[in-house]
Short mmCIF file of C-alpha atoms in Angstrom, two decimals:
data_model
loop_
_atom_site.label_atom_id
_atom_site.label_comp_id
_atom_site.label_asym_id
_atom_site.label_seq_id
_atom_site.Cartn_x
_atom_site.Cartn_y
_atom_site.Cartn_z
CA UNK A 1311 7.57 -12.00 -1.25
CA UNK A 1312 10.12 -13.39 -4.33
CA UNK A 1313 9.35 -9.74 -5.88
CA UNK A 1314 10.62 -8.01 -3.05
CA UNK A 1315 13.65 -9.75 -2.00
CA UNK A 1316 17.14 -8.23 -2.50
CA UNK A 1317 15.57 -4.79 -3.23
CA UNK A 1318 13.12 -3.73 -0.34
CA UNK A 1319 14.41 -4.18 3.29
CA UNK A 1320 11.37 -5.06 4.61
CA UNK A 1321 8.74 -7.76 5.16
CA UNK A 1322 5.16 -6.79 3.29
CA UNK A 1323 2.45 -7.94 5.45
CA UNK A 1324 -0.18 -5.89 2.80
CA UNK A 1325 -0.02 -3.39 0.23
CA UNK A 1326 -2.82 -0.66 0.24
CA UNK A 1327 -2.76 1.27 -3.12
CA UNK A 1328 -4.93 4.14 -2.80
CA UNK A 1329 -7.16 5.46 -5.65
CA UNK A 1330 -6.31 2.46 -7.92
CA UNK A 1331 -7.98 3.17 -10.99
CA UNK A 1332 -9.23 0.74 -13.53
CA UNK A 1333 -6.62 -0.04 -15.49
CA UNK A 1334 -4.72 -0.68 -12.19
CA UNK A 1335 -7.42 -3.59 -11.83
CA UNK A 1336 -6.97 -5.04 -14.90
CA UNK A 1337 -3.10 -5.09 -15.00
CA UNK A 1338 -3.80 -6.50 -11.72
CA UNK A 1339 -5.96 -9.65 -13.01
CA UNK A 1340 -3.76 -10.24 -16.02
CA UNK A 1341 -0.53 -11.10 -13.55
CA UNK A 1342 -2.57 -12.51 -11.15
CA UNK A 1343 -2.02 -16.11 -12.73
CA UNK A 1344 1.95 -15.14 -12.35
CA UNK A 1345 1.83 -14.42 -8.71
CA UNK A 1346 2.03 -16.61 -5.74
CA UNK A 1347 -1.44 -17.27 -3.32
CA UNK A 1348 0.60 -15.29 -0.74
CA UNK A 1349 0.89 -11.86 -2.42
CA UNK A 1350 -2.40 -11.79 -4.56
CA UNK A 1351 -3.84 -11.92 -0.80
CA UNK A 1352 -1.46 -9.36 0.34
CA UNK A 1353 -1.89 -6.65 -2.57
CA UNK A 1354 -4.69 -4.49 -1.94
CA UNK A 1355 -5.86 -2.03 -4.35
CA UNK A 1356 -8.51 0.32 -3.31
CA UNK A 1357 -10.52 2.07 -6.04
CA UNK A 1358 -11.79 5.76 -5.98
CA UNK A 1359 -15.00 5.46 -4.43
CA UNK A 1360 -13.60 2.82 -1.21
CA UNK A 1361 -13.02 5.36 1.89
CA UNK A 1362 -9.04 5.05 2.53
CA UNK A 1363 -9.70 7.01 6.08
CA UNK A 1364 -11.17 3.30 7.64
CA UNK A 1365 -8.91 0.89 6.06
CA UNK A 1366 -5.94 2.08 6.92
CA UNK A 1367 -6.74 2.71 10.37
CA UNK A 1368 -7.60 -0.57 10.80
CA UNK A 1369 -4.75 -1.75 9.00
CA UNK A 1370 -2.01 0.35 10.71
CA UNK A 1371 -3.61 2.74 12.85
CA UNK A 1372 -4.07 6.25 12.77
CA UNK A 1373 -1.05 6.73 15.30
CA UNK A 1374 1.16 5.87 12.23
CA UNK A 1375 -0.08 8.00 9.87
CA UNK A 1376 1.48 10.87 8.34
CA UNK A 1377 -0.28 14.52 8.86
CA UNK A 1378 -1.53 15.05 5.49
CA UNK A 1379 -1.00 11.65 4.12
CA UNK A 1380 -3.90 11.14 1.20
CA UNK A 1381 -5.77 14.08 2.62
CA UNK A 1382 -5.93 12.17 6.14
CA UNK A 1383 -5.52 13.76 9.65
CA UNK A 1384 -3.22 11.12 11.25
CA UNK A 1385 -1.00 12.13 14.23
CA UNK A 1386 2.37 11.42 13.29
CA UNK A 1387 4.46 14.97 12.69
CA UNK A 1388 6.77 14.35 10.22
CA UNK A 1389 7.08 11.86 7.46
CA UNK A 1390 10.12 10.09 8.51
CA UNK A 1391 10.33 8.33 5.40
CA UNK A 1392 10.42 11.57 3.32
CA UNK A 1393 12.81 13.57 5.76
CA UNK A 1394 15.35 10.20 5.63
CA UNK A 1395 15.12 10.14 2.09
CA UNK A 1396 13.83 13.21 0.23
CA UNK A 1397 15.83 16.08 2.02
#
């Protein structure tokens, strides 16, 4: 939580990185030892092969999902994130 505070205006419950690669893994177990209990727990990365489709519905649901998002059919219209921010 110490990484995110004074720069992101939000609380992370999890973080889902899709279609981590390897070396995404291994920069992940060298800071591990640098990172609280807390948010080793609470960053997820999913490699290649791991089906994003089922963990992020059960994670969020597919009624927040973007149309399109990582080549997923969620139900959500527009990305409200990119039409506040990327106009």
């Amino acid at each position: 939580d110490r990484l995110t505070i004074g720069i992101l205006p939000v609380r992370m419950n999890a973080c889902y990185i899709l279609g981590a690669g390897r070396w995404l893994h291994v920069l992940l177990n060298l800071m591990k030892p640098f990172m609280s209990k807390k948010m080793r727990q609470r960053i997820i990365p999913l490699k290649k092969k791991d089906d994003p489709k089922t963990i992020v519905d059960n994670a969020v649901g597919e009624a927040c999902i973007p149309k399109g998002f990582a080549g997923m059919e969620g139900t959500v219209e527009e990305d409200l994130l990119k039409q506040k921010y990327f106009k």
